[in-house]
Coordinates of C-alpha atoms in Angstrom, one line a residue:
M1 CA 135.7 97.8 72.4
R2 CA 138.8 97.1 74.5
P3 CA 141.7 95.4 72.6
R4 CA 142.4 91.8 73.6
E5 CA 145.4 91.1 75.7
D6 CA 148.6 90.6 73.6
A7 CA 150.1 87.2 74.4
N8 CA 153.5 88.7 73.9
A9 CA 152.9 91.7 76.0
P10 CA 154.6 92.0 79.4
L11 CA 152.9 90.8 82.5
I12 CA 152.5 93.7 84.8
C13 CA 151.9 93.9 88.5
F14 CA 151.0 97.0 90.5
E15 CA 151.7 97.5 94.2
T16 CA 149.9 100.5 95.6
L17 CA 150.8 102.3 98.8
G18 CA 149.3 105.3 100.6
C19 CA 145.8 106.8 100.3
A20 CA 142.7 106.2 98.2
K21 CA 143.9 108.8 95.7
N22 CA 146.8 106.5 94.8
E23 CA 144.4 103.6 94.3
V24 CA 142.5 105.7 91.8
D25 CA 145.7 106.5 90.0
T26 CA 146.6 102.8 89.9
R27 CA 143.2 102.0 88.5
D28 CA 143.6 104.6 85.7
M29 CA 147.1 103.3 84.8
T30 CA 145.9 99.8 84.8
G31 CA 143.1 100.7 82.4
R32 CA 145.5 102.5 80.0
L33 CA 147.8 99.5 80.0
R34 CA 145.0 97.0 79.4
D35 CA 143.7 99.1 76.5
A36 CA 147.1 99.0 75.0
G37 CA 147.1 95.1 75.2
A38 CA 149.1 94.6 78.3
R39 CA 148.5 91.7 80.7
I40 CA 147.9 92.4 84.4
T41 CA 148.6 90.1 87.3
D42 CA 148.3 90.4 91.1
D43 CA 151.3 88.1 91.5
I44 CA 154.5 90.2 91.8
D45 CA 156.7 87.1 91.8
R46 CA 155.8 86.1 88.2
C47 CA 155.4 89.5 86.6
D48 CA 157.7 91.0 84.0
V49 CA 157.2 94.6 85.2
A50 CA 156.6 95.6 88.8
I51 CA 155.1 99.1 89.1
I52 CA 155.3 100.5 92.6
N53 CA 152.8 103.4 93.1
T54 CA 154.5 105.1 96.1
C55 CA 153.4 107.4 98.9
S56 CA 155.6 110.1 100.3
F57 CA 153.3 112.2 102.5
I58 CA 155.4 111.6 105.6
Q59 CA 158.7 110.0 106.4
S60 CA 157.3 106.7 107.5
A61 CA 155.3 106.4 104.2
T62 CA 158.5 107.2 102.2
E63 CA 160.3 104.5 104.1
E64 CA 157.6 101.9 103.4
S65 CA 157.6 102.8 99.8
I66 CA 161.4 102.5 99.5
E67 CA 161.2 99.1 101.2
A68 CA 158.6 98.0 98.6
V69 CA 160.8 99.1 95.8
L70 CA 163.8 97.3 97.2
D71 CA 161.7 94.1 97.6
A72 CA 160.7 94.3 94.0
L73 CA 164.3 94.9 92.9
E74 CA 165.3 91.7 94.7
G75 CA 163.5 89.6 92.1
R76 CA 165.3 90.9 89.1
E77 CA 167.2 87.6 88.3
G78 CA 164.4 86.7 85.8
G79 CA 164.7 90.1 84.0
R80 CA 161.9 91.8 85.9
R81 CA 161.7 95.6 85.3
V82 CA 160.8 97.9 88.2
I83 CA 159.1 101.3 87.7
V84 CA 158.6 103.7 90.5
C85 CA 155.5 105.8 90.3
G86 CA 153.6 108.4 92.2
C87 CA 154.5 110.6 95.2
M88 CA 158.2 109.7 95.7
P89 CA 159.3 110.6 92.1
A90 CA 157.1 113.7 92.3
R91 CA 158.6 114.8 95.7
Y92 CA 162.3 113.9 95.2
G93 CA 162.7 114.2 91.4
D94 CA 166.2 113.4 90.1
D95 CA 167.5 112.8 93.6
L96 CA 165.5 109.7 93.8
A97 CA 166.9 108.4 90.5
G98 CA 170.3 108.9 91.9
S99 CA 169.5 107.0 95.1
L100 CA 167.8 104.1 93.3
P101 CA 169.8 103.6 90.0
E102 CA 168.7 100.0 89.9
A103 CA 165.1 101.0 89.0
D104 CA 164.2 101.1 85.3
G105 CA 161.9 104.1 85.3
F106 CA 160.5 106.9 87.5
V107 CA 157.0 108.3 86.8
P108 CA 155.8 111.3 89.0
C109 CA 152.1 111.9 89.5
S110 CA 152.0 114.4 86.7
R111 CA 153.3 111.8 84.1
E112 CA 151.1 108.9 85.1
D113 CA 149.0 109.3 81.9
D114 CA 152.2 108.3 80.0
I115 CA 152.5 104.9 81.7
V116 CA 152.0 102.9 78.5
Q117 CA 154.9 104.7 76.8
V118 CA 157.1 104.3 79.9
V119 CA 156.5 100.5 80.0
S120 CA 157.1 100.3 76.3
S121 CA 160.4 102.2 76.6
V122 CA 161.8 99.9 79.4
T123 CA 160.6 96.6 77.8
G124 CA 160.7 97.2 74.1
W125 CA 157.0 96.1 73.9
M126 CA 154.9 97.6 71.1
P127 CA 151.5 98.6 72.5
H128 CA 148.3 98.8 70.6
P129 CA 147.7 102.3 69.2
G130 CA 145.0 104.5 70.7
G131 CA 143.1 103.4 73.8
A132 CA 142.7 105.8 76.7
H133 CA 139.7 104.1 78.3
V134 CA 139.9 104.0 82.1
E135 CA 139.6 100.7 83.7
V136 CA 136.6 100.4 86.0
P137 CA 136.3 97.7 88.6
G138 CA 133.3 95.4 89.1
A139 CA 133.5 96.1 92.9
S140 CA 130.9 97.1 95.5
F141 CA 132.6 100.5 96.0
A142 CA 135.0 102.7 94.1
Y143 CA 136.8 105.9 94.6
L144 CA 136.3 108.8 92.2
K145 CA 138.7 111.7 92.2
I146 CA 137.0 115.0 91.6
S147 CA 140.2 117.1 92.0
D148 CA 143.9 116.9 92.6
G149 CA 146.6 119.1 94.0
C150 CA 146.3 121.7 96.8
D151 CA 146.8 125.4 97.3
R152 CA 146.6 125.5 101.1
W153 CA 150.3 125.1 101.8
C154 CA 149.8 124.0 105.4
S155 CA 153.2 124.3 107.0
F156 CA 153.5 120.6 107.8
C157 CA 152.3 119.2 104.4
T158 CA 154.2 118.0 101.3
I159 CA 151.1 117.6 99.1
P160 CA 151.5 120.8 97.1
Q161 CA 155.1 119.8 96.3
I162 CA 153.9 116.3 95.2
R163 CA 150.6 117.0 93.5
G164 CA 151.0 120.6 92.4
R165 CA 148.4 123.4 92.4
Y166 CA 144.8 122.6 93.1
H167 CA 142.7 121.8 90.0
S168 CA 139.1 120.6 89.8
F169 CA 138.2 117.9 87.2
A170 CA 135.5 118.9 84.8
S171 CA 132.0 117.9 85.8
A172 CA 131.4 116.1 82.4
D173 CA 134.4 113.9 83.1
I174 CA 133.3 113.2 86.7
L175 CA 129.7 112.3 85.6
A176 CA 131.0 110.1 82.8
E177 CA 133.2 108.1 85.1
A178 CA 130.5 107.8 87.6
R179 CA 128.2 106.3 84.9
R180 CA 130.9 103.8 83.9
L181 CA 131.4 102.8 87.6
A182 CA 127.6 102.4 88.0
E183 CA 127.4 100.3 84.8
S184 CA 130.2 98.0 86.1
G185 CA 128.1 97.2 89.2
T186 CA 129.6 99.7 91.7
R187 CA 127.1 100.3 94.5
E188 CA 128.9 103.1 96.3
I189 CA 131.0 105.8 94.9
V190 CA 133.3 107.8 97.2
L191 CA 134.2 111.3 96.0
I192 CA 137.8 112.2 96.9
G193 CA 140.4 114.9 96.3
Q194 CA 142.9 116.8 98.4
D195 CA 140.2 119.3 99.2
T196 CA 136.8 118.3 98.0
G197 CA 134.8 121.1 99.5
I198 CA 136.2 123.7 97.1
W199 CA 135.5 121.7 93.9
G200 CA 134.6 123.9 91.0
K201 CA 136.1 127.1 92.2
D202 CA 138.7 127.1 89.5
L203 CA 136.4 126.1 86.7
D204 CA 134.4 128.3 84.4
E205 CA 131.3 126.1 84.8
G206 CA 129.9 128.1 87.8
H207 CA 129.2 125.0 89.8
D208 CA 130.2 123.9 93.3
L209 CA 130.3 120.6 95.2
A210 CA 126.7 120.9 96.3
W211 CA 125.7 121.1 92.6
L212 CA 127.9 118.1 91.8
V213 CA 126.4 116.0 94.6
S214 CA 122.9 116.9 93.5
H215 CA 123.5 115.9 89.9
L216 CA 125.3 112.7 90.7
T217 CA 122.7 111.5 93.1
E218 CA 119.8 112.4 90.8
E219 CA 121.3 110.8 87.7
L220 CA 122.4 107.6 89.5
P221 CA 119.7 106.9 92.1
S222 CA 120.8 103.2 92.5
V223 CA 124.3 104.2 93.6
R224 CA 125.0 105.8 97.0
F225 CA 127.6 108.6 97.2
R226 CA 130.0 109.5 100.0
I227 CA 132.2 112.6 100.3
M228 CA 135.7 112.5 101.9
Y229 CA 138.3 115.1 102.7
T230 CA 136.2 118.3 103.1
E231 CA 137.9 121.0 105.0
P232 CA 135.8 123.0 107.5
E233 CA 135.5 126.0 105.1
G234 CA 133.9 123.7 102.5
V235 CA 131.0 122.6 104.7
T236 CA 128.5 125.0 103.3
D237 CA 124.7 125.1 103.8
G238 CA 124.4 124.3 100.2
L239 CA 126.4 121.1 100.6
L240 CA 124.5 120.1 103.7
D241 CA 121.2 120.6 101.9
A242 CA 122.4 118.5 98.9
I243 CA 123.3 115.7 101.3
A244 CA 120.0 116.0 103.2
D245 CA 117.8 116.1 100.1
A246 CA 119.3 113.1 98.4
P247 CA 118.3 109.7 99.7
N248 CA 121.3 108.1 98.1
A249 CA 123.8 110.6 99.6
C250 CA 125.5 109.2 102.7
A251 CA 124.8 111.3 105.8
Y252 CA 128.5 111.4 106.4
L253 CA 131.3 114.0 106.3
D254 CA 135.0 113.7 106.8
I255 CA 136.3 117.1 108.1
P256 CA 140.0 117.2 108.9
L257 CA 140.7 119.6 111.7
Q258 CA 144.3 118.8 112.6
H259 CA 144.2 120.6 116.0
V260 CA 142.0 122.8 118.1
S261 CA 144.5 125.2 119.7
P262 CA 144.4 128.6 117.8
H263 CA 148.1 129.2 118.1
I264 CA 149.0 125.7 116.9
L265 CA 146.5 126.1 114.0
K266 CA 148.1 129.4 113.1
A267 CA 151.6 127.9 113.1
M268 CA 150.1 125.2 110.8
R269 CA 148.9 128.0 108.5
R270 CA 145.3 126.9 109.2
T271 CA 142.4 128.6 111.0
G272 CA 140.0 127.6 113.7
S273 CA 139.6 126.9 117.4
A274 CA 137.8 124.4 119.6
D275 CA 134.8 126.8 119.9
R276 CA 134.6 127.4 116.2
F277 CA 134.7 123.7 115.5
R278 CA 132.1 123.0 118.2
S279 CA 129.8 125.5 116.5
L280 CA 130.4 124.0 113.1
V281 CA 129.5 120.5 114.3
E282 CA 126.4 121.9 116.1
H283 CA 125.3 123.6 112.9
V284 CA 125.9 120.4 110.8
R285 CA 123.8 118.3 113.2
E286 CA 121.0 120.9 113.2
R287 CA 120.6 120.4 109.5
I288 CA 121.4 116.7 109.3
P289 CA 120.7 115.2 112.8
D290 CA 121.8 111.6 112.0
I291 CA 125.0 112.5 110.2
T292 CA 128.2 110.6 110.9
L293 CA 131.3 112.7 111.3
R294 CA 135.0 111.8 110.9
T295 CA 138.0 114.0 111.6
T296 CA 141.9 113.8 111.6
L297 CA 144.0 115.2 114.4
M298 CA 147.8 115.7 114.8
C299 CA 149.8 115.4 118.0
G300 CA 153.2 116.9 118.7
F301 CA 153.3 119.8 116.2
P302 CA 156.2 122.2 117.0
G303 CA 155.3 124.4 119.9
E304 CA 152.6 122.1 121.2
T305 CA 152.6 122.4 125.0
E306 CA 151.1 120.0 127.5
E307 CA 148.2 122.4 127.9
D308 CA 147.6 122.4 124.1
F309 CA 147.6 118.6 124.1
E310 CA 145.2 118.4 127.0
E311 CA 142.9 120.7 125.2
L312 CA 143.0 118.3 122.2
V313 CA 142.3 115.3 124.4
A314 CA 139.4 117.1 126.1
F315 CA 137.9 118.0 122.7
V316 CA 138.0 114.4 121.6
Q317 CA 136.3 113.3 124.8
E318 CA 133.3 115.5 124.0
G319 CA 132.3 112.9 121.4
L320 CA 131.6 115.3 118.6
F321 CA 133.0 112.9 116.0
Q322 CA 132.2 109.2 115.7
Y323 CA 135.6 108.6 114.1
V324 CA 138.9 110.2 114.8
G325 CA 142.1 109.5 112.8
V326 CA 145.2 110.4 114.9
F327 CA 148.8 111.0 113.6
A328 CA 152.0 112.0 115.3
Y329 CA 153.6 115.0 113.6
S330 CA 156.5 114.2 111.3
P331 CA 159.0 116.9 110.4
E332 CA 159.2 116.7 106.6
E333 CA 162.1 118.0 104.5
G334 CA 161.1 121.1 102.5
T335 CA 158.2 122.1 104.8
R336 CA 158.0 125.3 106.8
A337 CA 157.2 123.4 110.0
A338 CA 160.4 121.4 109.9
S339 CA 162.4 124.5 110.6
L340 CA 160.1 125.9 113.3
P341 CA 161.5 126.3 116.9
D342 CA 160.3 124.2 119.8
Q343 CA 160.3 120.9 118.0
V344 CA 158.6 118.3 120.2
P345 CA 160.9 115.2 120.8
E346 CA 159.9 112.2 118.8
D347 CA 159.2 110.0 121.9
V348 CA 156.8 112.7 123.2
R349 CA 155.0 113.0 119.9
E350 CA 154.5 109.3 119.7
A351 CA 153.4 109.0 123.3
R352 CA 150.8 111.8 122.8
A353 CA 149.5 110.1 119.7
R354 CA 149.1 106.8 121.5
E355 CA 147.2 108.5 124.3
L356 CA 144.9 110.4 122.0
R357 CA 144.3 107.2 120.0
D358 CA 143.3 105.4 123.2
E359 CA 140.9 108.2 124.1
A360 CA 139.5 108.3 120.5
D361 CA 138.9 104.5 120.6
S362 CA 137.1 104.7 123.9
V363 CA 134.8 107.5 122.8
S364 CA 134.1 105.9 119.4
A365 CA 133.4 102.5 120.9
A366 CA 130.7 104.1 123.1
L367 CA 129.1 106.0 120.2
I368 CA 129.2 103.0 117.9
S369 CA 127.6 100.7 120.6
A370 CA 124.7 103.1 120.7
R371 CA 123.7 101.8 117.2
V372 CA 122.6 98.5 118.6
G373 CA 118.9 98.0 117.8
Q374 CA 119.0 100.4 114.9
S375 CA 118.4 99.5 111.3
A376 CA 121.1 100.1 108.7
C377 CA 121.4 99.7 104.9
V378 CA 124.5 97.7 104.2
V379 CA 126.4 97.3 100.9
V380 CA 128.0 93.9 101.0
D381 CA 131.7 94.1 100.1
G382 CA 132.9 90.5 100.4
V383 CA 132.8 87.1 102.1
E384 CA 135.6 85.8 104.4
E385 CA 137.1 82.3 104.0
D386 CA 134.7 80.9 106.6
G387 CA 131.7 82.2 104.7
Q388 CA 131.0 85.2 106.8
A389 CA 129.7 88.1 104.7
Y390 CA 130.7 91.6 105.5
G391 CA 130.0 95.1 104.2
R392 CA 129.5 98.7 105.3
A393 CA 126.6 100.7 106.6
E394 CA 126.1 104.3 105.5
C395 CA 128.0 105.3 108.6
Q396 CA 131.2 103.4 107.6
A397 CA 133.6 104.7 105.0
P398 CA 135.7 102.1 103.1
E399 CA 138.9 101.0 104.8
V400 CA 138.8 103.4 107.8
D401 CA 135.6 102.9 109.8
G402 CA 135.3 99.2 110.4
V403 CA 132.8 96.8 108.8
T404 CA 129.4 95.3 109.4
Y405 CA 129.2 91.5 109.6
V406 CA 125.9 90.2 108.3
D407 CA 124.2 86.8 108.3
A408 CA 123.4 86.7 104.6
G409 CA 124.4 88.4 101.3
S410 CA 126.8 88.3 98.5
P411 CA 129.3 91.0 97.3
G412 CA 127.3 93.8 95.7
D413 CA 124.1 93.2 97.5
V414 CA 122.4 96.0 99.3
I415 CA 120.5 94.8 102.3
S416 CA 118.7 96.1 105.3
V417 CA 119.9 94.8 108.6
K418 CA 119.3 95.3 112.3
I419 CA 122.4 96.0 114.3
E420 CA 122.7 93.3 117.1
D421 CA 126.2 93.9 118.5
T422 CA 129.3 96.0 118.1
L423 CA 133.0 95.4 118.8
L424 CA 135.0 98.7 118.8
Y425 CA 134.5 99.9 115.2
D426 CA 132.9 96.8 113.8
M427 CA 129.2 95.9 114.0
E428 CA 127.1 92.8 113.5
G429 CA 123.7 92.7 111.9
T430 CA 120.9 90.4 110.9
V431 CA 118.9 90.8 107.7
S432 CA 115.6 92.4 108.6

């Protein structure tokens, strides 16, 4: 049984920036603190300890994280402590402590399991002994990390510096957390990691992602499962069969490509080409005809010519992916790409990204509008202030693919609707 909150314990507020993986880390730290008797609040203005879980994947994310830390530091008149967690301390180490001496503590990703001890050390609070139970939310969906770290060392990416070497989490731990999430009322579990497709390769269990998906969907038939962040090499026939065979596995894959020009991909320390990616998508759709596909593309990588960019635009216009995330390349300190010749000027990078986003929006809007008249199974996520309920169909991942507005339902309900209208990425449905 979880210990009761200690009335004398510090009141703690988390602010989480960046990707879903950081949200999982915050959830885990929150659980550890609650098990130790800490009190948790969403109101940063009245907390005793502000914990900023930062993102530092690209420069703009770092700048946003620094701004959040500085905002938290402004409220120190009442004695508030500020702890900086996550990617920034992992990436910048002691240099960050020297740049932000006002902060009370720095906790890199590798030390987040020690958050109770860190809070205790900066406040003098004596936590309850024991307690390592992970907090699980009573929400319609939840992210579940199946791995962390990365061994790819793409030339533009800081993740290996921040998260370390790739390591899969044990299947028993993943299954146990999935059960806890299901028991709390979670209706959709989203499997995430830096590279989900290679889950299990470093374990002695002899299992792969296809096995994991099959076991999760079979053991928890009332929960639907979604997979994110699967590199092209991880899209195996076994995985496709596992998705196709399980009625509660979303017919959905997120396959980050980054680019389609072979020489740009080689400079990125990746592989592939437009033709190879077309063949992959064709193969996927042969095995799962109704699958929804998402990808991520980058504009303005060093050496990208107008011809390379035009090839990227033409690829998007083919409509192979219903959803396309677009980013302008950011030269990051410590990455190989930052020192490559033929750096594309920032204004050109940003202009190309805007153009590609516009093309992607146009293509996606047409593909999504084709769903009008179809039936969809929607998990209701919430209700707006005016009473309008909204959720997500199987073709919509949380926080990135829009929502479906419905004419009835409460959070956590799973309802069948008929799609009546669409507006760019959002859809409207009536209960059928």
